[in-house]
C-alpha positions as protocol buffer text, in pm:
chain_id: "A"
residue {
  index: 1
  type: MET
  ca { x: 1142 y: 100 z: 1507 }
}
residue {
  index: 2
  type: ARG
  ca { x: 1219 y: 388 z: 1273 }
}
residue {
  index: 3
  type: PRO
  ca { x: 1019 y: 713 z: 1307 }
}
residue {
  index: 4
  type: ASN
  ca { x: 746 y: 782 z: 1048 }
}
residue {
  index: 5
  type: VAL
  ca { x: 696 y: 411 z: 983 }
}
residue {
  index: 6
  type: ILE
  ca { x: 394 y: 195 z: 1047 }
}
residue {
  index: 7
  type: LYS
  ca { x: 481 y: -167 z: 1124 }
}
residue {
  index: 8
  type: GLY
  ca { x: 257 y: -466 z: 1067 }
}
residue {
  index: 9
  type: ILE
  ca { x: 98 y: -409 z: 1407 }
}
residue {
  index: 10
  type: PRO
  ca { x: -56 y: -68 z: 1487 }
}
residue {
  index: 11
  type: ALA
  ca { x: 208 y: 183 z: 1591 }
}
residue {
  index: 12
  type: LEU
  ca { x: 119 y: 551 z: 1562 }
}
residue {
  index: 13
  type: ARG
  ca { x: 369 y: 796 z: 1705 }
}
residue {
  index: 14
  type: ALA
  ca { x: 335 y: 1165 z: 1789 }
}
residue {
  index: 15
  type: GLY
  ca { x: 441 y: 1384 z: 1499 }
}
residue {
  index: 16
  type: LEU
  ca { x: 386 y: 1109 z: 1244 }
}
residue {
  index: 17
  type: ALA
  ca { x: 396 y: 1268 z: 901 }
}
residue {
  index: 18
  type: ILE
  ca { x: 152 y: 1016 z: 756 }
}
residue {
  index: 19
  type: LEU
  ca { x: -161 y: 852 z: 882 }
}
residue {
  index: 20
  type: ALA
  ca { x: -168 y: 484 z: 818 }
}
residue {
  index: 21
  type: VAL
  ca { x: -351 y: 267 z: 1064 }
}
residue {
  index: 22
  type: LEU
  ca { x: -357 y: -105 z: 1022 }
}
residue {
  index: 23
  type: ALA
  ca { x: -710 y: -201 z: 1113 }
}
residue {
  index: 24
  type: SER
  ca { x: -656 y: -461 z: 1375 }
}
residue {
  index: 25
  type: SER
  ca { x: -799 y: -568 z: 1702 }
}
residue {
  index: 26
  type: GLY
  ca { x: -544 y: -702 z: 1944 }
}
residue {
  index: 27
  type: GLY
  ca { x: -214 y: -713 z: 1761 }
}
residue {
  index: 28
  type: PHE
  ca { x: -224 y: -937 z: 1456 }
}
residue {
  index: 29
  type: GLY
  ca { x: -597 y: -870 z: 1436 }
}
residue {
  index: 30
  type: GLN
  ca { x: -785 y: -857 z: 1111 }
}
residue {
  index: 31
  type: ALA
  ca { x: -504 y: -903 z: 864 }
}
residue {
  index: 32
  type: ASN
  ca { x: -654 y: -1189 z: 666 }
}
residue {
  index: 33
  type: ALA
  ca { x: -367 y: -1425 z: 645 }
}
residue {
  index: 34
  type: ASP
  ca { x: -195 y: -1747 z: 579 }
}
residue {
  index: 35
  type: ILE
  ca { x: 108 y: -1575 z: 722 }
}
residue {
  index: 36
  type: SER
  ca { x: 284 y: -1593 z: 1057 }
}
residue {
  index: 37
  type: LYS
  ca { x: 284 y: -1303 z: 1302 }
}
residue {
  index: 38
  type: ASP
  ca { x: 665 y: -1282 z: 1271 }
}
residue {
  index: 39
  type: VAL
  ca { x: 640 y: -1228 z: 895 }
}
residue {
  index: 40
  type: PHE
  ca { x: 356 y: -979 z: 939 }
}
residue {
  index: 41
  type: ASP
  ca { x: 557 y: -779 z: 1194 }
}
residue {
  index: 42
  type: ALA
  ca { x: 849 y: -754 z: 948 }
}
residue {
  index: 43
  type: ILE
  ca { x: 653 y: -569 z: 676 }
}
residue {
  index: 44
  type: TYR
  ca { x: 695 y: -191 z: 698 }
}
residue {
  index: 45
  type: LEU
  ca { x: 473 y: 65 z: 522 }
}
residue {
  index: 46
  type: GLU
  ca { x: 596 y: 421 z: 479 }
}
residue {
  index: 47
  type: GLN
  ca { x: 456 y: 742 z: 331 }
}
residue {
  index: 48
  type: LEU
  ca { x: 106 y: 602 z: 270 }
}
residue {
  index: 49
  type: ALA
  ca { x: -120 y: 850 z: 90 }
}
residue {
  index: 50
  type: VAL
  ca { x: -393 y: 867 z: -174 }
}
residue {
  index: 51
  type: GLU
  ca { x: -393 y: 1146 z: -429 }
}
residue {
  index: 52
  type: PRO
  ca { x: -712 y: 1354 z: -454 }
}
residue {
  index: 53
  type: ALA
  ca { x: -933 y: 1260 z: -750 }
}
residue {
  index: 54
  type: THR
  ca { x: -1266 y: 1353 z: -904 }
}
residue {
  index: 55
  type: GLN
  ca { x: -1556 y: 1109 z: -932 }
}
residue {
  index: 56
  type: GLY
  ca { x: -1494 y: 863 z: -1217 }
}
residue {
  index: 57
  type: ALA
  ca { x: -1120 y: 934 z: -1230 }
}
residue {
  index: 58
  type: SER
  ca { x: -824 y: 733 z: -1100 }
}
residue {
  index: 59
  type: ALA
  ca { x: -656 y: 801 z: -766 }
}
residue {
  index: 60
  type: ARG
  ca { x: -293 y: 709 z: -724 }
}
residue {
  index: 61
  type: VAL
  ca { x: -204 y: 528 z: -400 }
}
residue {
  index: 62
  type: LYS
  ca { x: 148 y: 615 z: -289 }
}
residue {
  index: 63
  type: PHE
  ca { x: 349 y: 416 z: -38 }
}
residue {
  index: 64
  type: ALA
  ca { x: 675 y: 240 z: 13 }
}
residue {
  index: 65
  type: ILE
  ca { x: 693 y: -112 z: 148 }
}
residue {
  index: 66
  type: GLU
  ca { x: 996 y: -268 z: 304 }
}
residue {
  index: 67
  type: ASN
  ca { x: 1018 y: -644 z: 337 }
}
residue {
  index: 68
  type: GLU
  ca { x: 1229 y: -769 z: 627 }
}
residue {
  index: 69
  type: SER
  ca { x: 1031 y: -1093 z: 665 }
}
residue {
  index: 70
  type: GLY
  ca { x: 1298 y: -1338 z: 557 }
}
residue {
  index: 71
  type: GLN
  ca { x: 1095 y: -1445 z: 254 }
}
residue {
  index: 72
  type: PRO
  ca { x: 979 y: -1290 z: -74 }
}
residue {
  index: 73
  type: LEU
  ca { x: 637 y: -1122 z: -84 }
}
residue {
  index: 74
  type: THR
  ca { x: 411 y: -1066 z: -383 }
}
residue {
  index: 75
  type: LEU
  ca { x: 188 y: -759 z: -397 }
}
residue {
  index: 76
  type: THR
  ca { x: -111 y: -852 z: -614 }
}
residue {
  index: 77
  type: GLY
  ca { x: -330 y: -545 z: -585 }
}
residue {
  index: 78
  type: VAL
  ca { x: -495 y: -262 z: -397 }
}
residue {
  index: 79
  type: SER
  ca { x: -867 y: -210 z: -341 }
}
residue {
  index: 80
  type: SER
  ca { x: -1112 y: 21 z: -166 }
}
residue {
  index: 81
  type: ASP
  ca { x: -1486 y: 62 z: -135 }
}
residue {
  index: 82
  type: THR
  ca { x: -1413 y: 415 z: -261 }
}
residue {
  index: 83
  type: ALA
  ca { x: -1338 y: 281 z: -612 }
}
residue {
  index: 84
  type: SER
  ca { x: -1470 y: 22 z: -856 }
}
residue {
  index: 85
  type: SER
  ca { x: -1133 y: -154 z: -875 }
}
residue {
  index: 86
  type: GLY
  ca { x: -761 y: -112 z: -833 }
}
residue {
  index: 87
  type: ALA
  ca { x: -453 y: -184 z: -1038 }
}
residue {
  index: 88
  type: LEU
  ca { x: -77 y: -213 z: -1020 }
}
residue {
  index: 89
  type: ARG
  ca { x: 108 y: -48 z: -1307 }
}
residue {
  index: 90
  type: LEU
  ca { x: 465 y: -40 z: -1431 }
}
residue {
  index: 91
  type: ARG
  ca { x: 622 y: 201 z: -1682 }
}
residue {
  index: 92
  type: PHE
  ca { x: 781 y: 23 z: -1979 }
}
residue {
  index: 93
  type: PRO
  ca { x: 1034 y: 203 z: -2203 }
}
residue {
  index: 94
  type: VAL
  ca { x: 834 y: 173 z: -2526 }
}
residue {
  index: 95
  type: ASP
  ca { x: 474 y: 117 z: -2414 }
}
residue {
  index: 96
  type: GLY
  ca { x: 462 y: 357 z: -2118 }
}
residue {
  index: 97
  type: MET
  ca { x: 250 y: 276 z: -1810 }
}
residue {
  index: 98
  type: ARG
  ca { x: 83 y: -67 z: -1830 }
}
residue {
  index: 99
  type: PRO
  ca { x: -103 y: -285 z: -1580 }
}
residue {
  index: 100
  type: VAL
  ca { x: 87 y: -577 z: -1425 }
}
residue {
  index: 101
  type: PRO
  ca { x: -71 y: -865 z: -1230 }
}
residue {
  index: 102
  type: GLU
  ca { x: 177 y: -852 z: -941 }
}
residue {
  index: 103
  type: LEU
  ca { x: 494 y: -697 z: -805 }
}
residue {
  index: 104
  type: ALA
  ca { x: 758 y: -907 z: -628 }
}
residue {
  index: 105
  type: ILE
  ca { x: 925 y: -772 z: -315 }
}
residue {
  index: 106
  type: LEU
  ca { x: 1230 y: -979 z: -227 }
}
residue {
  index: 107
  type: ASP
  ca { x: 1353 y: -1020 z: 129 }
}
residue {
  index: 108
  type: ARG
  ca { x: 1535 y: -706 z: 248 }
}
residue {
  index: 109
  type: GLU
  ca { x: 1398 y: -514 z: -53 }
}
residue {
  index: 110
  type: ARG
  ca { x: 1215 y: -181 z: -52 }
}
residue {
  index: 111
  type: LEU
  ca { x: 952 y: -115 z: -320 }
}
residue {
  index: 112
  type: ASP
  ca { x: 849 y: 249 z: -358 }
}
residue {
  index: 113
  type: LEU
  ca { x: 511 y: 293 z: -522 }
}
residue {
  index: 114
  type: GLY
  ca { x: 549 y: 670 z: -509 }
}
residue {
  index: 115
  type: THR
  ca { x: 801 y: 677 z: -794 }
}
residue {
  index: 116
  type: SER
  ca { x: 732 y: 757 z: -1156 }
}
residue {
  index: 117
  type: HIS
  ca { x: 787 y: 403 z: -1286 }
}
residue {
  index: 118
  type: VAL
  ca { x: 570 y: 187 z: -1058 }
}
residue {
  index: 119
  type: GLU
  ca { x: 231 y: 267 z: -907 }
}
residue {
  index: 120
  type: ALA
  ca { x: -87 y: 142 z: -746 }
}
residue {
  index: 121
  type: VAL
  ca { x: -412 y: 314 z: -847 }
}
residue {
  index: 122
  type: LEU
  ca { x: -778 y: 310 z: -753 }
}
residue {
  index: 123
  type: LEU
  ca { x: -984 y: 307 z: -1072 }
}
residue {
  index: 124
  type: ASP
  ca { x: -1322 y: 468 z: -1131 }
}
residue {
  index: 125
  type: VAL
  ca { x: -1344 y: 655 z: -799 }
}
residue {
  index: 126
  type: ARG
  ca { x: -1708 y: 648 z: -680 }
}
residue {
  index: 127
  type: GLU
  ca { x: -1698 y: 979 z: -492 }
}
residue {
  index: 128
  type: GLN
  ca { x: -1460 y: 1270 z: -516 }
}
residue {
  index: 129
  type: ILE
  ca { x: -1153 y: 1235 z: -294 }
}
residue {
  index: 130
  type: VAL
  ca { x: -1034 y: 1572 z: -164 }
}
residue {
  index: 131
  type: HIS
  ca { x: -727 y: 1679 z: 30 }
}
residue {
  index: 132
  type: GLY
  ca { x: -761 y: 1564 z: 393 }
}
residue {
  index: 133
  type: ASP
  ca { x: -1012 y: 1284 z: 327 }
}
residue {
  index: 134
  type: THR
  ca { x: -954 y: 947 z: 490 }
}
residue {
  index: 135
  type: VAL
  ca { x: -956 y: 648 z: 254 }
}
residue {
  index: 136
  type: HIS
  ca { x: -981 y: 284 z: 368 }
}
residue {
  index: 137
  type: LEU
  ca { x: -769 y: 55 z: 152 }
}
residue {
  index: 138
  type: THR
  ca { x: -678 y: -312 z: 135 }
}
residue {
  index: 139
  type: LEU
  ca { x: -333 y: -414 z: 19 }
}
residue {
  index: 140
  type: HIS
  ca { x: -350 y: -758 z: -140 }
}
residue {
  index: 141
  type: PHE
  ca { x: -55 y: -995 z: -123 }
}
residue {
  index: 142
  type: ARG
  ca { x: -28 y: -1355 z: -232 }
}
residue {
  index: 143
  type: GLY
  ca { x: -176 y: -1543 z: 66 }
}
residue {
  index: 144
  type: PHE
  ca { x: -288 y: -1247 z: 280 }
}
residue {
  index: 145
  type: THR
  ca { x: -433 y: -895 z: 287 }
}
residue {
  index: 146
  type: ILE
  ca { x: -359 y: -591 z: 501 }
}
residue {
  index: 147
  type: PRO
  ca { x: -630 y: -330 z: 565 }
}
residue {
  index: 148
  type: VAL
  ca { x: -492 y: 25 z: 600 }
}
residue {
  index: 149
  type: VAL
  ca { x: -623 y: 380 z: 625 }
}
residue {
  index: 150
  type: ALA
  ca { x: -461 y: 671 z: 438 }
}
residue {
  index: 151
  type: HIS
  ca { x: -512 y: 1045 z: 412 }
}
residue {
  index: 152
  type: ALA
  ca { x: -563 y: 1208 z: 76 }
}
residue {
  index: 153
  type: HIS
  ca { x: -293 y: 1455 z: -25 }
}
residue {
  index: 154
  type: LEU
  ca { x: -48 y: 1513 z: -308 }
}
């Protein structure tokens, strides 16, 4: 396993630059799924963070996801009790940033939602998120969800 990476099952290492804990109890745990454990174990999350935001604003959720599952995955959203809703957005050349219903992640592909052209956001934040806060999130995929925890920072 690469350093600074959280796999599908919980794996925190000393010196980890990010905090991302998959909320599970006993391995495969609470990932709500129509997905096999082998597929789940082949999904890697890196650099998970939430940007600070004021109440009522949007908070960008940054992370990279690497799919080594042997099959395509479809990210359909992000949510949190901290916000009214979440959205996936993609920057188009003429129209700028626009919501999209899903993002495909092919086998052996890495999707970086920390770039300037693709993002996940929490909309209408219910309480201010400040640097160092912990935010519980759910990443929604077609057929399963993954609960994660992220720290707030830029």
